Amino acid sequence: MTHERFKHLLLKVVDGVASDKERQEFLAHIRSCEECRCEYGEFRNLEELMSTIKLKDLSEDARAAYARSLYNRLERGLGWIFLSLGAILLLGFGGFMLIKEFIINPAVSVILKIGVCAVLAGLIVLLVSVLKERLFVRKYDKYSKEVKL
Amino acid sequence: MVDMNTADAEAIRLTLSGDKDAFAVIVARYTERAYRMALYVLGNEQDAMDVSQDAFIRAYRNLNRFDTNRPFFPWFATILRNLCYNFLRRRKRKQAYNIEDFQIAEPSSPSSPSSEPCSGIAVETKVALNNALSKLSPQDREIIGKFYFEDLSYKKIADELGVPIGTVMSRLYYARKHLKDRMLKGER
């Protein structure tokens, strides 16, 4: 009996789905092969152990809490999408107005322009730095990779 | 009587047509299975909650890509499996594999486990099982979980994994062999 054939029959016999002929073939083999007999015994013992082990069902409270948490997360996801869209629009419009009304306006002094640009540049650098740190310390990034369907 | 696939397809069609409550039917039906699957792959209750919820959120957002002529759960299980594997790859800190939800029933008779001459698995505990499972690959844990904790047949496992029954039997053989070896011989 080949090893492939043995492992195929072993599972069928242990799981009780072998035909009579397959069972006889298997039993004949293990009578003459101590190694396979030993493995069969170990598999049977594993089955007996595993048949006594179950996973507890979720309680009604746990199921309700799970559903609540899931819907909160779904809602929050939509909230983040709207917030991001709004922020992009406002920042784009604000940037446009800043350039139009402030940066290229000859009535505003150069010193004031440099001061405001420096404050904005500082804020952007700090924001990017904080965001990088936040992303780095996360234990995992849940949404950065598309699921392959 | 409406079969489950038809009921799922109907709920999904309603969800896609704007009835957000219809998705609750799908969530209620598959919460337990999704949570369990994430639990035996990840080995931690809180992570299993988070990742299985992520899978429902992904499924909800990609429902328009789901073919309603096919059963829902194998499609959903693919999303969940990928999220679990991504999660394990990205998890930076070492997390103990510890499933508190294992229940160990009293054996119906005090006979067999030690009756085999080559036996080594006799008085194993939840701790030993957690320890052994933690040393298996996520793929081995998944197929072990489907077989033992969800009581799925070879055919159902094959459908969920999208592989032939022969492949399921081969994977099950090696996964059970790895589990048995780790239960018998402890940490290696």
PDB file of C-alpha atoms in Angstrom, chain A residues 41-144:
ATOM      1  CA  GLY A  41      -4.025   4.525  17.100  1.00  0.00           C
ATOM      2  CA  GLU A  42      -2.793   8.082  17.551  1.00  0.00           C
ATOM      3  CA  PHE A  43      -5.314   9.440  15.069  1.00  0.00           C
ATOM      4  CA  ARG A  44      -8.120   7.605  16.855  1.00  0.00           C
ATOM      5  CA  ASN A  45      -7.029   9.049  20.170  1.00  0.00           C
ATOM      6  CA  LEU A  46      -6.959  12.522  18.681  1.00  0.00           C
ATOM      7  CA  GLU A  47     -10.490  11.973  17.384  1.00  0.00           C
ATOM      8  CA  GLU A  48     -11.726  10.899  20.793  1.00  0.00           C
ATOM      9  CA  LEU A  49     -10.193  13.951  22.384  1.00  0.00           C
ATOM     10  CA  MET A  50     -11.441  16.372  19.751  1.00  0.00           C
ATOM     11  CA  SER A  51     -14.950  14.939  19.914  1.00  0.00           C
ATOM     12  CA  THR A  52     -15.141  16.158  23.516  1.00  0.00           C
ATOM     13  CA  ILE A  53     -14.089  19.716  22.675  1.00  0.00           C
ATOM     14  CA  LYS A  54     -16.558  22.293  21.441  1.00  0.00           C
ATOM     15  CA  LEU A  55     -16.639  26.043  21.099  1.00  0.00           C
ATOM     16  CA  LYS A  56     -19.192  27.796  23.284  1.00  0.00           C
ATOM     17  CA  ASP A  57     -22.045  29.501  21.462  1.00  0.00           C
ATOM     18  CA  LEU A  58     -22.164  33.279  21.670  1.00  0.00           C
ATOM     19  CA  SER A  59     -24.659  34.400  24.288  1.00  0.00           C
ATOM     20  CA  GLU A  60     -27.665  36.519  23.273  1.00  0.00           C
ATOM     21  CA  ASP A  61     -26.030  39.521  24.940  1.00  0.00           C
ATOM     22  CA  ALA A  62     -22.789  38.982  23.056  1.00  0.00           C
ATOM     23  CA  ARG A  63     -24.660  38.681  19.742  1.00  0.00           C
ATOM     24  CA  ALA A  64     -26.577  41.873  20.430  1.00  0.00           C
ATOM     25  CA  ALA A  65     -23.380  43.715  21.400  1.00  0.00           C
ATOM     26  CA  TYR A  66     -21.699  42.388  18.251  1.00  0.00           C
ATOM     27  CA  ALA A  67     -24.511  43.672  16.010  1.00  0.00           C
ATOM     28  CA  ARG A  68     -24.563  47.076  17.749  1.00  0.00           C
ATOM     29  CA  SER A  69     -20.825  47.471  17.391  1.00  0.00           C
ATOM     30  CA  LEU A  70     -20.959  46.424  13.728  1.00  0.00           C
ATOM     31  CA  TYR A  71     -23.659  48.970  12.831  1.00  0.00           C
ATOM     32  CA  ASN A  72     -21.832  51.702  14.712  1.00  0.00           C
ATOM     33  CA  ARG A  73     -18.727  50.940  12.695  1.00  0.00           C
ATOM     34  CA  LEU A  74     -20.694  50.929   9.432  1.00  0.00           C
ATOM     35  CA  GLU A  75     -22.187  54.332  10.290  1.00  0.00           C
ATOM     36  CA  ARG A  76     -18.820  55.681  11.312  1.00  0.00           C
ATOM     37  CA  GLY A  77     -17.361  54.529   8.006  1.00  0.00           C
ATOM     38  CA  LEU A  78     -19.958  56.576   6.143  1.00  0.00           C
ATOM     39  CA  GLY A  79     -19.245  59.513   8.447  1.00  0.00           C
ATOM     40  CA  TRP A  80     -15.543  59.378   7.628  1.00  0.00           C
ATOM     41  CA  ILE A  81     -16.270  59.279   3.894  1.00  0.00           C
ATOM     42  CA  PHE A  82     -18.484  62.391   4.101  1.00  0.00           C
ATOM     43  CA  LEU A  83     -16.033  64.164   6.396  1.00  0.00           C
ATOM     44  CA  SER A  84     -13.124  63.432   4.056  1.00  0.00           C
ATOM     45  CA  LEU A  85     -15.038  64.621   0.982  1.00  0.00           C
ATOM     46  CA  GLY A  86     -16.086  67.800   2.767  1.00  0.00           C
ATOM     47  CA  ALA A  87     -12.563  68.464   4.026  1.00  0.00           C
ATOM     48  CA  ILE A  88     -11.099  68.027   0.533  1.00  0.00           C
ATOM     49  CA  LEU A  89     -13.625  70.486  -0.922  1.00  0.00           C
ATOM     50  CA  LEU A  90     -13.107  73.058   1.835  1.00  0.00           C
ATOM     51  CA  LEU A  91      -9.308  72.803   1.726  1.00  0.00           C
ATOM     52  CA  GLY A  92      -9.302  73.122  -2.066  1.00  0.00           C
ATOM     53  CA  PHE A  93     -11.561  76.156  -1.967  1.00  0.00           C
ATOM     54  CA  GLY A  94      -9.631  77.672   0.949  1.00  0.00           C
ATOM     55  CA  GLY A  95      -6.320  77.214  -0.891  1.00  0.00           C
ATOM     56  CA  PHE A  96      -7.709  78.805  -4.007  1.00  0.00           C
ATOM     57  CA  MET A  97      -9.067  81.794  -2.050  1.00  0.00           C
ATOM     58  CA  LEU A  98      -5.810  82.121  -0.105  1.00  0.00           C
ATOM     59  CA  ILE A  99      -3.815  82.434  -3.307  1.00  0.00           C
ATOM     60  CA  LYS A 100      -6.340  84.693  -5.014  1.00  0.00           C
ATOM     61  CA  GLU A 101      -7.119  87.076  -2.151  1.00  0.00           C
ATOM     62  CA  PHE A 102      -3.921  86.974  -0.156  1.00  0.00           C
ATOM     63  CA  ILE A 103      -0.768  85.671  -1.860  1.00  0.00           C
ATOM     64  CA  ILE A 104      -1.164  87.528  -5.170  1.00  0.00           C
ATOM     65  CA  ASN A 105      -2.802  90.573  -3.631  1.00  0.00           C
ATOM     66  CA  PRO A 106      -0.278  93.464  -3.903  1.00  0.00           C
ATOM     67  CA  ALA A 107      -2.027  95.334  -1.071  1.00  0.00           C
ATOM     68  CA  VAL A 108      -0.863  92.744   1.499  1.00  0.00           C
ATOM     69  CA  SER A 109       2.683  93.252   2.785  1.00  0.00           C
ATOM     70  CA  VAL A 110       5.373  90.680   1.904  1.00  0.00           C
ATOM     71  CA  ILE A 111       6.256  90.190   5.586  1.00  0.00           C
ATOM     72  CA  LEU A 112       2.666  89.214   6.384  1.00  0.00           C
ATOM     73  CA  LYS A 113       2.586  86.833   3.435  1.00  0.00           C
ATOM     74  CA  ILE A 114       5.839  85.151   4.561  1.00  0.00           C
ATOM     75  CA  GLY A 115       4.558  84.892   8.145  1.00  0.00           C
ATOM     76  CA  VAL A 116       1.262  83.282   7.136  1.00  0.00           C
ATOM     77  CA  CYS A 117       2.983  80.889   4.691  1.00  0.00           C
ATOM     78  CA  ALA A 118       5.472  79.845   7.421  1.00  0.00           C
ATOM     79  CA  VAL A 119       2.641  79.157   9.906  1.00  0.00           C
ATOM     80  CA  LEU A 120       0.778  77.106   7.282  1.00  0.00           C
ATOM     81  CA  ALA A 121       3.924  75.181   6.304  1.00  0.00           C
ATOM     82  CA  GLY A 122       4.605  74.440   9.999  1.00  0.00           C
ATOM     83  CA  LEU A 123       1.053  73.193  10.514  1.00  0.00           C
ATOM     84  CA  ILE A 124       1.282  70.915   7.468  1.00  0.00           C
ATOM     85  CA  VAL A 125       4.623  69.439   8.604  1.00  0.00           C
ATOM     86  CA  LEU A 126       3.230  68.808  12.122  1.00  0.00           C
ATOM     87  CA  LEU A 127       0.047  67.276  10.745  1.00  0.00           C
ATOM     88  CA  VAL A 128       1.954  64.919   8.444  1.00  0.00           C
ATOM     89  CA  SER A 129       4.314  63.968  11.266  1.00  0.00           C
ATOM     90  CA  VAL A 130       1.447  63.180  13.669  1.00  0.00           C
ATOM     91  CA  LEU A 131      -0.361  61.181  10.993  1.00  0.00           C
ATOM     92  CA  LYS A 132       2.806  59.188  10.225  1.00  0.00           C
ATOM     93  CA  GLU A 133       3.292  58.434  13.901  1.00  0.00           C
ATOM     94  CA  ARG A 134      -0.330  57.397  14.353  1.00  0.00           C
ATOM     95  CA  LEU A 135      -0.132  55.037  11.400  1.00  0.00           C
ATOM     96  CA  PHE A 136       3.201  53.620  12.545  1.00  0.00           C
ATOM     97  CA  VAL A 137       2.074  52.748  16.062  1.00  0.00           C
ATOM     98  CA  ARG A 138      -1.137  51.063  14.954  1.00  0.00           C
ATOM     99  CA  LYS A 139      -0.918  47.337  15.540  1.00  0.00           C
ATOM    100  CA  TYR A 140      -2.272  46.733  12.053  1.00  0.00           C
ATOM    101  CA  ASP A 141      -3.747  48.718   9.205  1.00  0.00           C
ATOM    102  CA  LYS A 142      -7.214  47.377   8.647  1.00  0.00           C
ATOM    103  CA  TYR A 143      -8.212  49.187   5.509  1.00  0.00           C
ATOM    104  CA  SER A 144      -5.066  49.776   3.511  1.00  0.00           C
TER     105      SER A 144
END
